[in-house]
C-alpha cells in the first residue's frame, strides 16, 4: 500500500498540477517499482522521500531556465521539478536504455511538454548547453562537478541534491571542483516550513 497523498503539502508544492504529480506517483509505485527502478521499501514513502523533496528544489531556480538532470534514473529530481515548474525546460540525461525508455514513456503519459529525454552519459553531451545542471545521489561531489559543470553555460551553476555530509565532500574535493571551473560553493536547504526533513542543496557556479 503506497503512502497516501500528503495534502496540503503536495497541494502547496504542486498547485494546480497536483493531478500530474499523482499520476507520476502512481507510475513510480507500479511501473518503475516493477522494473526495479524503485526499491520495495521506497514505495511507501514516495511522496515524502522522493516527489516532494525533489520538487522543493524549484525554490532554487529562477524563471524560464534550461535545466539538465544528469543520471536521472526514474526521473528524480527532474520530473517533479518539471511538474512543479512548467516554466522550466528540463532535459533528463540517463545512460541506461531501460531507464531512458521508462522516462520517455512516463513523460509522454504525463504530457510533459517541457521535458526532453536524452539517452547518454553526461560526459558525452555537448558543452555549455544549460543554465543549471542538477542531480541527485549520482556521484561524489568532485566527480559530479566534473560531469556537471562542463554542461553549464558560463555564469550558470550546478545545483545538486546532497546529504548532510556535503560540507565534508566540498572540503575533500575542492581541487577537483576548481579544475572543473567551479566557483565559490553555497550550501543551503529548501522546503523549510513544508517538509519534516528539508532538502540540502549545493550550488556551484561555473566561472567564466
PDB file of C-alpha atoms in Angstrom:
ATOM      1  CA  UNK A   1       0.000   0.000   0.000  1.00  0.00           C
ATOM      2  CA  UNK A   2       1.643   3.221  -1.114  1.00  0.00           C
ATOM      3  CA  UNK A   3       1.804   6.323   1.067  1.00  0.00           C
ATOM      4  CA  UNK A   4      -1.352   8.459   0.803  1.00  0.00           C
ATOM      5  CA  UNK A   5      -1.146  11.849  -0.817  1.00  0.00           C
ATOM      6  CA  UNK A   6       0.189  14.210   1.881  1.00  0.00           C
ATOM      7  CA  UNK A   7      -2.214  17.093   1.373  1.00  0.00           C
ATOM      8  CA  UNK A   8      -1.964  20.016   1.945  1.00  0.00           C
ATOM      9  CA  UNK A   9       1.819  19.857   1.465  1.00  0.00           C
ATOM     10  CA  UNK A  10       1.574  18.391  -2.020  1.00  0.00           C
ATOM     11  CA  UNK A  11      -1.050  20.979  -2.926  1.00  0.00           C
ATOM     12  CA  UNK A  12       1.271  23.751  -1.757  1.00  0.00           C
ATOM     13  CA  UNK A  13       4.202  22.369  -3.762  1.00  0.00           C
ATOM     14  CA  UNK A  14       2.456  21.360  -6.992  1.00  0.00           C
ATOM     15  CA  UNK A  15      -0.591  23.669  -7.054  1.00  0.00           C
ATOM     16  CA  UNK A  16      -2.970  23.009  -9.923  1.00  0.00           C
ATOM     17  CA  UNK A  17      -0.524  20.465 -11.344  1.00  0.00           C
ATOM     18  CA  UNK A  18      -1.071  18.103  -8.418  1.00  0.00           C
ATOM     19  CA  UNK A  19      -3.042  15.621 -10.623  1.00  0.00           C
ATOM     20  CA  UNK A  20       0.087  15.227 -12.784  1.00  0.00           C
ATOM     21  CA  UNK A  21       2.189  14.610  -9.675  1.00  0.00           C
ATOM     22  CA  UNK A  22      -0.321  11.989  -8.511  1.00  0.00           C
ATOM     23  CA  UNK A  23      -0.126  10.242 -11.898  1.00  0.00           C
ATOM     24  CA  UNK A  24       3.690  10.216 -11.664  1.00  0.00           C
ATOM     25  CA  UNK A  25       3.464   8.824  -8.126  1.00  0.00           C
ATOM     26  CA  UNK A  26       1.239   6.028  -9.416  1.00  0.00           C
ATOM     27  CA  UNK A  27       3.708   5.241 -12.219  1.00  0.00           C
ATOM     28  CA  UNK A  28       6.643   5.108  -9.792  1.00  0.00           C
ATOM     29  CA  UNK A  29       4.703   2.879  -7.376  1.00  0.00           C
ATOM     30  CA  UNK A  30       3.715   0.416 -10.106  1.00  0.00           C
ATOM     31  CA  UNK A  31       5.694   0.502 -13.359  1.00  0.00           C
ATOM     32  CA  UNK A  32       9.015   1.827 -12.022  1.00  0.00           C
ATOM     33  CA  UNK A  33       8.873  -0.449  -8.971  1.00  0.00           C
ATOM     34  CA  UNK A  34       8.066  -3.487 -11.131  1.00  0.00           C
ATOM     35  CA  UNK A  35      11.063  -2.721 -13.352  1.00  0.00           C
ATOM     36  CA  UNK A  36      13.365  -2.402 -10.333  1.00  0.00           C
ATOM     37  CA  UNK A  37      13.998   1.349 -10.533  1.00  0.00           C
ATOM     38  CA  UNK A  38      12.342   1.976  -7.151  1.00  0.00           C
ATOM     39  CA  UNK A  39      13.214  -0.276  -4.209  1.00  0.00           C
ATOM     40  CA  UNK A  40      10.357  -2.118  -2.464  1.00  0.00           C
ATOM     41  CA  UNK A  41      10.942  -0.206   0.781  1.00  0.00           C
ATOM     42  CA  UNK A  42      10.712   3.128  -1.046  1.00  0.00           C
ATOM     43  CA  UNK A  43       7.199   2.652  -2.423  1.00  0.00           C
ATOM     44  CA  UNK A  44       5.573   3.507   0.932  1.00  0.00           C
ATOM     45  CA  UNK A  45       7.463   6.796   1.175  1.00  0.00           C
ATOM     46  CA  UNK A  46       7.448   8.015  -2.408  1.00  0.00           C
ATOM     47  CA  UNK A  47       5.730  11.289  -1.550  1.00  0.00           C
ATOM     48  CA  UNK A  48       7.939  12.367   1.340  1.00  0.00           C
ATOM     49  CA  UNK A  49      11.310  10.936   0.286  1.00  0.00           C
ATOM     50  CA  UNK A  50      11.092  11.369  -3.467  1.00  0.00           C
ATOM     51  CA  UNK A  51       8.393  13.537  -5.060  1.00  0.00           C
ATOM     52  CA  UNK A  52       8.191  16.330  -2.508  1.00  0.00           C
ATOM     53  CA  UNK A  53      11.825  16.515  -1.516  1.00  0.00           C
ATOM     54  CA  UNK A  54      12.749  16.730  -5.221  1.00  0.00           C
ATOM     55  CA  UNK A  55      10.030  19.221  -6.173  1.00  0.00           C
ATOM     56  CA  UNK A  56      11.009  21.747  -3.494  1.00  0.00           C
ATOM     57  CA  UNK A  57      14.364  22.289  -5.190  1.00  0.00           C
ATOM     58  CA  UNK A  58      12.336  24.518  -7.522  1.00  0.00           C
ATOM     59  CA  UNK A  59      12.822  27.221  -4.860  1.00  0.00           C
ATOM     60  CA  UNK A  60      16.433  27.492  -6.055  1.00  0.00           C
ATOM     61  CA  UNK A  61      15.640  28.067  -9.759  1.00  0.00           C
ATOM     62  CA  UNK A  62      14.951  31.379 -11.474  1.00  0.00           C
ATOM     63  CA  UNK A  63      12.184  31.592 -14.057  1.00  0.00           C
ATOM     64  CA  UNK A  64      12.493  30.192 -17.589  1.00  0.00           C
ATOM     65  CA  UNK A  65      15.803  28.353 -17.255  1.00  0.00           C
ATOM     66  CA  UNK A  66      17.139  25.473 -19.336  1.00  0.00           C
ATOM     67  CA  UNK A  67      17.883  22.711 -16.820  1.00  0.00           C
ATOM     68  CA  UNK A  68      19.523  19.288 -17.157  1.00  0.00           C
ATOM     69  CA  UNK A  69      19.057  16.409 -14.708  1.00  0.00           C
ATOM     70  CA  UNK A  70      22.027  14.066 -15.135  1.00  0.00           C
ATOM     71  CA  UNK A  71      21.801  10.401 -14.180  1.00  0.00           C
ATOM     72  CA  UNK A  72      18.053  10.909 -13.998  1.00  0.00           C
ATOM     73  CA  UNK A  73      17.160   7.279 -13.241  1.00  0.00           C
ATOM     74  CA  UNK A  74      13.401   7.087 -12.812  1.00  0.00           C
ATOM     75  CA  UNK A  75      13.161  10.866 -13.281  1.00  0.00           C
ATOM     76  CA  UNK A  76      14.294  12.220  -9.922  1.00  0.00           C
ATOM     77  CA  UNK A  77      14.640  15.124  -9.424  1.00  0.00           C
ATOM     78  CA  UNK A  78      13.890  16.240 -12.993  1.00  0.00           C
ATOM     79  CA  UNK A  79      10.268  15.143 -13.368  1.00  0.00           C
ATOM     80  CA  UNK A  80       8.948  16.530 -10.037  1.00  0.00           C
ATOM     81  CA  UNK A  81      10.827  19.747 -10.842  1.00  0.00           C
ATOM     82  CA  UNK A  82       9.255  19.931 -14.311  1.00  0.00           C
ATOM     83  CA  UNK A  83       5.781  19.272 -12.886  1.00  0.00           C
ATOM     84  CA  UNK A  84       6.134  21.952 -10.204  1.00  0.00           C
ATOM     85  CA  UNK A  85       7.725  24.451 -12.616  1.00  0.00           C
ATOM     86  CA  UNK A  86       6.274  24.311 -16.147  1.00  0.00           C
ATOM     87  CA  UNK A  87       8.244  27.464 -16.995  1.00  0.00           C
ATOM     88  CA  UNK A  88      11.487  25.447 -16.904  1.00  0.00           C
ATOM     89  CA  UNK A  89      12.778  23.420 -19.863  1.00  0.00           C
ATOM     90  CA  UNK A  90      14.103  20.186 -18.342  1.00  0.00           C
ATOM     91  CA  UNK A  91      16.350  17.656 -20.111  1.00  0.00           C
ATOM     92  CA  UNK A  92      16.652  14.234 -18.460  1.00  0.00           C
ATOM     93  CA  UNK A  93      20.037  12.652 -19.254  1.00  0.00           C
ATOM     94  CA  UNK A  94      20.178   8.919 -18.477  1.00  0.00           C
ATOM     95  CA  UNK A  95      22.718   6.423 -19.884  1.00  0.00           C
ATOM     96  CA  UNK A  96      20.833   3.154 -19.290  1.00  0.00           C
ATOM     97  CA  UNK A  97      18.419   2.033 -22.009  1.00  0.00           C
ATOM     98  CA  UNK A  98      15.780   0.535 -19.685  1.00  0.00           C
ATOM     99  CA  UNK A  99      15.596   3.698 -17.617  1.00  0.00           C
ATOM    100  CA  UNK A 100      15.636   6.089 -20.567  1.00  0.00           C
ATOM    101  CA  UNK A 101      12.840   4.030 -22.156  1.00  0.00           C
ATOM    102  CA  UNK A 102      10.781   4.387 -18.975  1.00  0.00           C
ATOM    103  CA  UNK A 103      11.463   8.123 -18.870  1.00  0.00           C
ATOM    104  CA  UNK A 104      10.243   8.551 -22.442  1.00  0.00           C
ATOM    105  CA  UNK A 105       7.103   6.545 -21.655  1.00  0.00           C
ATOM    106  CA  UNK A 106       6.225   8.423 -18.474  1.00  0.00           C
ATOM    107  CA  UNK A 107       6.950  11.872 -19.951  1.00  0.00           C
ATOM    108  CA  UNK A 108       4.567  11.072 -22.825  1.00  0.00           C
ATOM    109  CA  UNK A 109       1.972   9.637 -20.443  1.00  0.00           C
ATOM    110  CA  UNK A 110       2.071  12.732 -18.219  1.00  0.00           C
ATOM    111  CA  UNK A 111       2.027  15.123 -21.183  1.00  0.00           C
ATOM    112  CA  UNK A 112       5.116  16.993 -20.000  1.00  0.00           C
ATOM    113  CA  UNK A 113       5.822  19.217 -22.999  1.00  0.00           C
ATOM    114  CA  UNK A 114       8.660  20.962 -21.120  1.00  0.00           C
ATOM    115  CA  UNK A 115      10.694  17.735 -20.742  1.00  0.00           C
ATOM    116  CA  UNK A 116      13.160  16.112 -23.162  1.00  0.00           C
ATOM    117  CA  UNK A 117      14.793  12.708 -22.623  1.00  0.00           C
ATOM    118  CA  UNK A 118      18.350  12.059 -23.810  1.00  0.00           C
ATOM    119  CA  UNK A 119      19.933   8.646 -23.558  1.00  0.00           C
ATOM    120  CA  UNK A 120      23.617   9.051 -22.841  1.00  0.00           C
ATOM    121  CA  UNK A 121      26.251   9.918 -20.280  1.00  0.00           C
ATOM    122  CA  UNK A 122      26.725  13.457 -19.048  1.00  0.00           C
ATOM    123  CA  UNK A 123      30.329  13.488 -20.254  1.00  0.00           C
ATOM    124  CA  UNK A 124      29.191  12.611 -23.803  1.00  0.00           C
ATOM    125  CA  UNK A 125      26.981  15.692 -24.175  1.00  0.00           C
ATOM    126  CA  UNK A 126      27.986  18.932 -25.871  1.00  0.00           C
ATOM    127  CA  UNK A 127      29.347  21.586 -23.532  1.00  0.00           C
ATOM    128  CA  UNK A 128      27.763  24.817 -22.256  1.00  0.00           C
ATOM    129  CA  UNK A 129      24.170  23.861 -23.024  1.00  0.00           C
ATOM    130  CA  UNK A 130      22.268  24.593 -19.820  1.00  0.00           C
ATOM    131  CA  UNK A 131      21.682  27.362 -17.303  1.00  0.00           C
ATOM    132  CA  UNK A 132      21.614  24.823 -14.463  1.00  0.00           C
ATOM    133  CA  UNK A 133      22.612  21.158 -14.156  1.00  0.00           C
ATOM    134  CA  UNK A 134      21.023  19.275 -11.275  1.00  0.00           C
ATOM    135  CA  UNK A 135      21.325  15.749  -9.922  1.00  0.00           C
ATOM    136  CA  UNK A 136      20.504  13.505  -7.027  1.00  0.00           C
ATOM    137  CA  UNK A 137      22.673  10.773  -5.481  1.00  0.00           C
ATOM    138  CA  UNK A 138      24.740  10.334  -8.639  1.00  0.00           C
ATOM    139  CA  UNK A 139      28.394  10.520  -7.541  1.00  0.00           C
ATOM    140  CA  UNK A 140      30.843  12.041  -5.035  1.00  0.00           C
ATOM    141  CA  UNK A 141      30.940  15.817  -5.348  1.00  0.00           C
ATOM    142  CA  UNK A 142      34.265  16.113  -7.190  1.00  0.00           C
ATOM    143  CA  UNK A 143      33.317  13.626  -9.868  1.00  0.00           C
ATOM    144  CA  UNK A 144      29.836  15.143 -10.073  1.00  0.00           C
ATOM    145  CA  UNK A 145      31.315  18.606 -10.669  1.00  0.00           C
ATOM    146  CA  UNK A 146      33.463  17.145 -13.455  1.00  0.00           C
ATOM    147  CA  UNK A 147      30.344  15.824 -15.156  1.00  0.00           C
ATOM    148  CA  UNK A 148      28.011  18.745 -14.424  1.00  0.00           C
ATOM    149  CA  UNK A 149      29.985  21.962 -14.836  1.00  0.00           C
ATOM    150  CA  UNK A 150      31.095  21.392 -18.468  1.00  0.00           C
ATOM    151  CA  UNK A 151      27.389  21.303 -19.416  1.00  0.00           C
ATOM    152  CA  UNK A 152      26.707  24.631 -17.685  1.00  0.00           C
ATOM    153  CA  UNK A 153      26.794  27.904 -19.599  1.00  0.00           C
ATOM    154  CA  UNK A 154      29.331  30.377 -18.182  1.00  0.00           C
ATOM    155  CA  UNK A 155      27.533  32.286 -15.460  1.00  0.00           C
ATOM    156  CA  UNK A 156      25.229  29.333 -14.737  1.00  0.00           C
ATOM    157  CA  UNK A 157      25.607  26.749 -11.984  1.00  0.00           C
ATOM    158  CA  UNK A 158      25.251  23.169 -10.896  1.00  0.00           C
ATOM    159  CA  UNK A 159      22.678  22.667  -8.124  1.00  0.00           C
ATOM    160  CA  UNK A 160      22.960  19.181  -6.663  1.00  0.00           C
ATOM    161  CA  UNK A 161      20.879  17.414  -4.025  1.00  0.00           C
ATOM    162  CA  UNK A 162      23.238  16.166  -1.327  1.00  0.00           C
ATOM    163  CA  UNK A 163      23.230  14.726   2.171  1.00  0.00           C
ATOM    164  CA  UNK A 164      24.337  16.240   5.446  1.00  0.00           C
ATOM    165  CA  UNK A 165      27.998  15.366   4.756  1.00  0.00           C
ATOM    166  CA  UNK A 166      28.179  17.739   1.783  1.00  0.00           C
ATOM    167  CA  UNK A 167      30.445  20.203   3.603  1.00  0.00           C
ATOM    168  CA  UNK A 168      32.997  17.412   4.115  1.00  0.00           C
ATOM    169  CA  UNK A 169      32.723  16.458   0.427  1.00  0.00           C
ATOM    170  CA  UNK A 170      33.269  20.088  -0.551  1.00  0.00           C
ATOM    171  CA  UNK A 171      36.434  20.342   1.523  1.00  0.00           C
ATOM    172  CA  UNK A 172      37.736  16.975   0.270  1.00  0.00           C
ATOM    173  CA  UNK A 173      37.041  17.615  -3.424  1.00  0.00           C
ATOM    174  CA  UNK A 174      37.884  21.332  -3.629  1.00  0.00           C
ATOM    175  CA  UNK A 175      40.702  20.844  -6.140  1.00  0.00           C
ATOM    176  CA  UNK A 176      38.578  18.690  -8.482  1.00  0.00           C
ATOM    177  CA  UNK A 177      35.822  21.311  -8.374  1.00  0.00           C
ATOM    178  CA  UNK A 178      38.290  24.096  -9.165  1.00  0.00           C
ATOM    179  CA  UNK A 179      39.676  22.127 -12.141  1.00  0.00           C
ATOM    180  CA  UNK A 180      36.107  21.733 -13.425  1.00  0.00           C
ATOM    181  CA  UNK A 181      35.786  25.570 -13.416  1.00  0.00           C
ATOM    182  CA  UNK A 182      33.700  25.624 -10.285  1.00  0.00           C
ATOM    183  CA  UNK A 183      33.469  28.858  -8.308  1.00  0.00           C
ATOM    184  CA  UNK A 184      32.600  29.501  -4.663  1.00  0.00           C
ATOM    185  CA  UNK A 185      30.063  26.942  -3.446  1.00  0.00           C
ATOM    186  CA  UNK A 186      26.951  27.670  -1.399  1.00  0.00           C
ATOM    187  CA  UNK A 187      25.233  25.034   0.772  1.00  0.00           C
ATOM    188  CA  UNK A 188      21.604  25.685   1.723  1.00  0.00           C
ATOM    189  CA  UNK A 189      18.288  23.972   2.391  1.00  0.00           C
ATOM    190  CA  UNK A 190      14.895  24.191   0.691  1.00  0.00           C
ATOM    191  CA  UNK A 191      11.460  23.044   1.784  1.00  0.00           C
ATOM    192  CA  UNK A 192      11.596  24.873   5.112  1.00  0.00           C
ATOM    193  CA  UNK A 193       8.095  25.059   6.574  1.00  0.00           C
ATOM    194  CA  UNK A 194       6.832  22.462   4.103  1.00  0.00           C
ATOM    195  CA  UNK A 195       8.757  19.250   4.755  1.00  0.00           C
ATOM    196  CA  UNK A 196       9.551  17.478   8.002  1.00  0.00           C
ATOM    197  CA  UNK A 197      13.091  16.984   6.700  1.00  0.00           C
ATOM    198  CA  UNK A 198      14.371  19.770   4.463  1.00  0.00           C
ATOM    199  CA  UNK A 199      16.337  19.108   1.267  1.00  0.00           C
ATOM    200  CA  UNK A 200      20.035  20.031   1.267  1.00  0.00           C
ATOM    201  CA  UNK A 201      21.450  21.563  -1.912  1.00  0.00           C
ATOM    202  CA  UNK A 202      24.871  22.711  -3.013  1.00  0.00           C
ATOM    203  CA  UNK A 203      25.147  25.394  -5.672  1.00  0.00           C
ATOM    204  CA  UNK A 204      28.464  25.731  -7.503  1.00  0.00           C
ATOM    205  CA  UNK A 205      28.662  28.440 -10.176  1.00  0.00           C
ATOM    206  CA  UNK A 206      30.663  27.895 -13.322  1.00  0.00           C
ATOM    207  CA  UNK A 207      33.351  30.537 -13.582  1.00  0.00           C
ATOM    208  CA  UNK A 208      33.602  32.494 -16.773  1.00  0.00           C
TER     209      UNK A 208
END
